[in-house]
């Protein structure tokens, strides 16, 4: 536990860091004039590696050290902490104006004499910069010690280990085993080499004794191989060994060899410990003995092996993990199995870490009297120690300064002076390594300067967004303001926006924006200014563009290209064909507005582009010329293009490749676009995806690609008709891998439980992986705590931090990485751990003012720290328990409303209440997940108010002089109803007559109004009444009745005259139906007449369909007798119909059927005619009048 002093120190440190958090140093531009005059402390720009091993055969050894600064730095070296006097050693020289050491051995000397730890110092008037400590060593390839090796005797089937014990070289040698014939020893599940170089036999076979075994060590630096004396192996067998009896299925040739259960040769015992450093390679080994040869299996206690990181080598005897992270720590178990049993060995892996940067210190440029800070944060396991140096010496030994304060990993600078310039070194070290970084603090005192060209003239297009640049510099940083035409108080706002870097934005340039703009930079050291003249021009554009044309060979073609531009700008029009310049002359002629091609040939076919350029803009338009063989009057229809052909890849680069193709036939419609698609075989094999689109006049393009993808491409041509079929795929092209470029998106932290925080993010897309084994580095720390970052590396898209305190803020950031390196870090986001139920409830909930539809409430707030989460709102639950109107049933639905307030005495208005009702309510405080216990329960009643509108209002007209009005009670009376009020006016066009008022008791719901005349029309306003007053109005207007047809249908239907009219109409319809039926049954259009000897009436003419339309009253019978008296008795009647086959069909009206006294019978077509026969009286021939119908049917015919 920290004492009071520790807490005070932490509080002070946090406060100071917070005050310095927003301080940002001056960014010095890379302008040569500025850099030339800029005084700058030294900066190391090149140095040798920390562990520097050289070949002893080199004649010259170089230890690099280069630095920059102004004034130019001078260099010195220390070896093993002591100053190196270069002038005293003739073999050692330093390169001119550089700090690089050269040690020459051409004239003797041994490199071993110069081994040691070197460090370079670069100094000028403003400070001293240090290189890393460079450990210089000479590579060594020692010989094997001489030894006499006795033959190794072993019984067949037993285990054997041949030790190697290579000499300790620098760097360590690579070990391999061979026999005396320089043939590599074959290795398999039974025989293999361990990580220590020893050769292990799980069980020995008799044929193992047929060769010797020699361990070899290869030293890469010296390119030498050292060989150990060979082992001779003698294998004793229980039965005679016959080489010809060996086979792989029975390696012992039928001999009896004692089998044995598995045991471990390496490592020994049942458990061991392995330590590995973060980002290094983890190798775990288990080699087992036994007969039959055991099988090795691996698993991790408490979880699965990370399949994407783990590789198994040496016949499953070695487990390999590259780029180890903290999550790879734990217990790994290897298990050796054969049919006699199994054995296990546990390896406890500890992941440590050499220091690595969290915040590397960077150079800081300040103006006098400014504040700043240097931050040096590193992590490791164990946690590294941070040491600050100033100009190469421990900062504790430097002269104290009131302008500088060291707080752990941070140095704060307050109101710096010119003499505060220095170079600071941060050293982070633990037992596994160290990091060192230089960062200078340069105090710069420079009056304002303009960096851009003087008095620029800028021409821009009207209505375009425009930027006027005025680069400047000074220390302290000047304040820059813009003026127009030397007037005004500074341009910023409205049409203008001034940026901190000196740029002035004009959001939409207009003619009135022309003028001279002046930028003025001011600081305490002076001022500087520059001018920019702005001219606003009309755009250059093609107002009549060329159009696609088809021309017959040897005819003339003309493309129009009419241009409009600003009069003050000169323009130039050029023509190209298929992207190549067009050389005019001969058959090709150009004037101001067109291009003419005479005597067109096949070579002229292509895409012609007109381009007009001015000094500030350009415009272009294209059209295709198609050459036809003849002047066919019927042009062929355009069609989709053929697919491109012969895809070829060239100009391969790490992230791009050139794709070239031959376009197919465009089928009389120019190709406007080529779509390039790709397919890759790692993430989504077989799925084609769009990559890029290119203009139709290109056939060779550079494709921008993602790393670590095995691509193949295809191309689709597009014209006005549609898309072509895809081309054949190109050859595959595999891009090399690289560290990720993308930052995981949607990083957030939230608590799913009260004691955790889930850090989630959207994983990178497959094409953003850029390499194998994609992982995520996740950092978090409690916000404003000053704690170091905690981090973890994971394959997942979520990590749960547990345990945490309830609802505390955390800073979170993330970085993607793969086997090839790490990507950029994300910005820091703020997340929160989980929420818990609020501890306190609001108290003293009460009502202060109640109306009909609202109430004012008050309560005592809770302490926001008791919410245990994000304060969301005070949530009021309320419900309508009953209405004070007797007998009115209400819904008791519980409703909520929220109040967000943090004032000491909160209050709120509860709205949308129903008047004259009884309510109850209580309040809770809520965070995002939970609610507090409820407050006290409050019951209150709302005041009486005016009622709602009547439920319905109908107007009916039951007679010509009355209106019948009917209405329903309001759904919500909002009090005790005392009646209704009806206000109505007579409507006369657009004017209203005098107002009339009628009141009713609460139980009256209808009213009859007598009209002064039938055309009277009224406008009605009906409302219900309580003691408070009249409620919502229900407005209706009576229809304008102009005739009797508008009378209420219910009243008309009850009238006797209406019923009689309907019956008469029904009777007429029935008679007409009977007439139609009889006509259809006779088969003709004409009515049957009584027979008479009368000539054919002149108006009885044949219809178009061959039938007669008789219009007189003669009978059918008379007509038939008249026709039978002719000498064409055998001909059909003129009115008979013709059959479909063209033959004349006999008349359906037989003379016999109409004979006197003849019975009714069927005629030829089966129709019954007898029922229509009219029998004459015996005296009829004596009279001259025609016979009358004597049946009801004849009466009907007479109507027809």
mmCIF file of C-alpha atoms in Angstrom, residues 142-145 147 149 161-169 173 175 177 196-200 215-217 219 226-228 231:
data_model
loop_
_atom_site.group_PDB
_atom_site.id
_atom_site.type_symbol
_atom_site.label_atom_id
_atom_site.label_comp_id
_atom_site.label_asym_id
_atom_site.label_seq_id
_atom_site.Cartn_x
_atom_site.Cartn_y
_atom_site.Cartn_z
ATOM 1 C CA UNK A 142 37.100 -23.958 -33.373
ATOM 2 C CA UNK A 143 38.246 -27.482 -34.130
ATOM 3 C CA UNK A 144 36.818 -30.539 -32.475
ATOM 4 C CA UNK A 145 38.980 -31.797 -29.643
ATOM 5 C CA UNK A 147 39.482 -37.999 -29.166
ATOM 6 C CA UNK A 149 36.103 -43.126 -30.017
ATOM 7 C CA UNK A 161 22.059 -41.836 -28.367
ATOM 8 C CA UNK A 162 25.193 -40.745 -30.272
ATOM 9 C CA UNK A 163 26.417 -37.460 -28.715
ATOM 10 C CA UNK A 164 27.720 -34.664 -30.918
ATOM 11 C CA UNK A 165 28.926 -31.983 -28.479
ATOM 12 C CA UNK A 166 29.985 -29.481 -31.154
ATOM 13 C CA UNK A 167 32.599 -26.853 -30.329
ATOM 14 C CA UNK A 168 31.095 -23.514 -29.237
ATOM 15 C CA UNK A 169 31.421 -21.391 -32.386
ATOM 16 C CA UNK A 173 27.285 -23.854 -36.086
ATOM 17 C CA UNK A 175 24.830 -29.535 -37.188
ATOM 18 C CA UNK A 177 25.231 -36.201 -39.527
ATOM 19 C CA UNK A 196 21.196 -30.291 -29.345
ATOM 20 C CA UNK A 197 22.785 -32.099 -32.323
ATOM 21 C CA UNK A 198 22.748 -35.607 -30.835
ATOM 22 C CA UNK A 199 21.551 -38.520 -32.981
ATOM 23 C CA UNK A 200 18.757 -40.522 -31.357
ATOM 24 C CA UNK A 215 28.736 -35.381 -36.603
ATOM 25 C CA UNK A 216 29.508 -32.323 -38.753
ATOM 26 C CA UNK A 217 29.404 -28.635 -37.830
ATOM 27 C CA UNK A 219 30.258 -22.432 -39.617
ATOM 28 C CA UNK A 226 34.367 -29.324 -38.929
ATOM 29 C CA UNK A 227 33.938 -33.094 -38.708
ATOM 30 C CA UNK A 228 34.006 -35.193 -35.583
ATOM 31 C CA UNK A 231 31.273 -43.589 -34.383
#
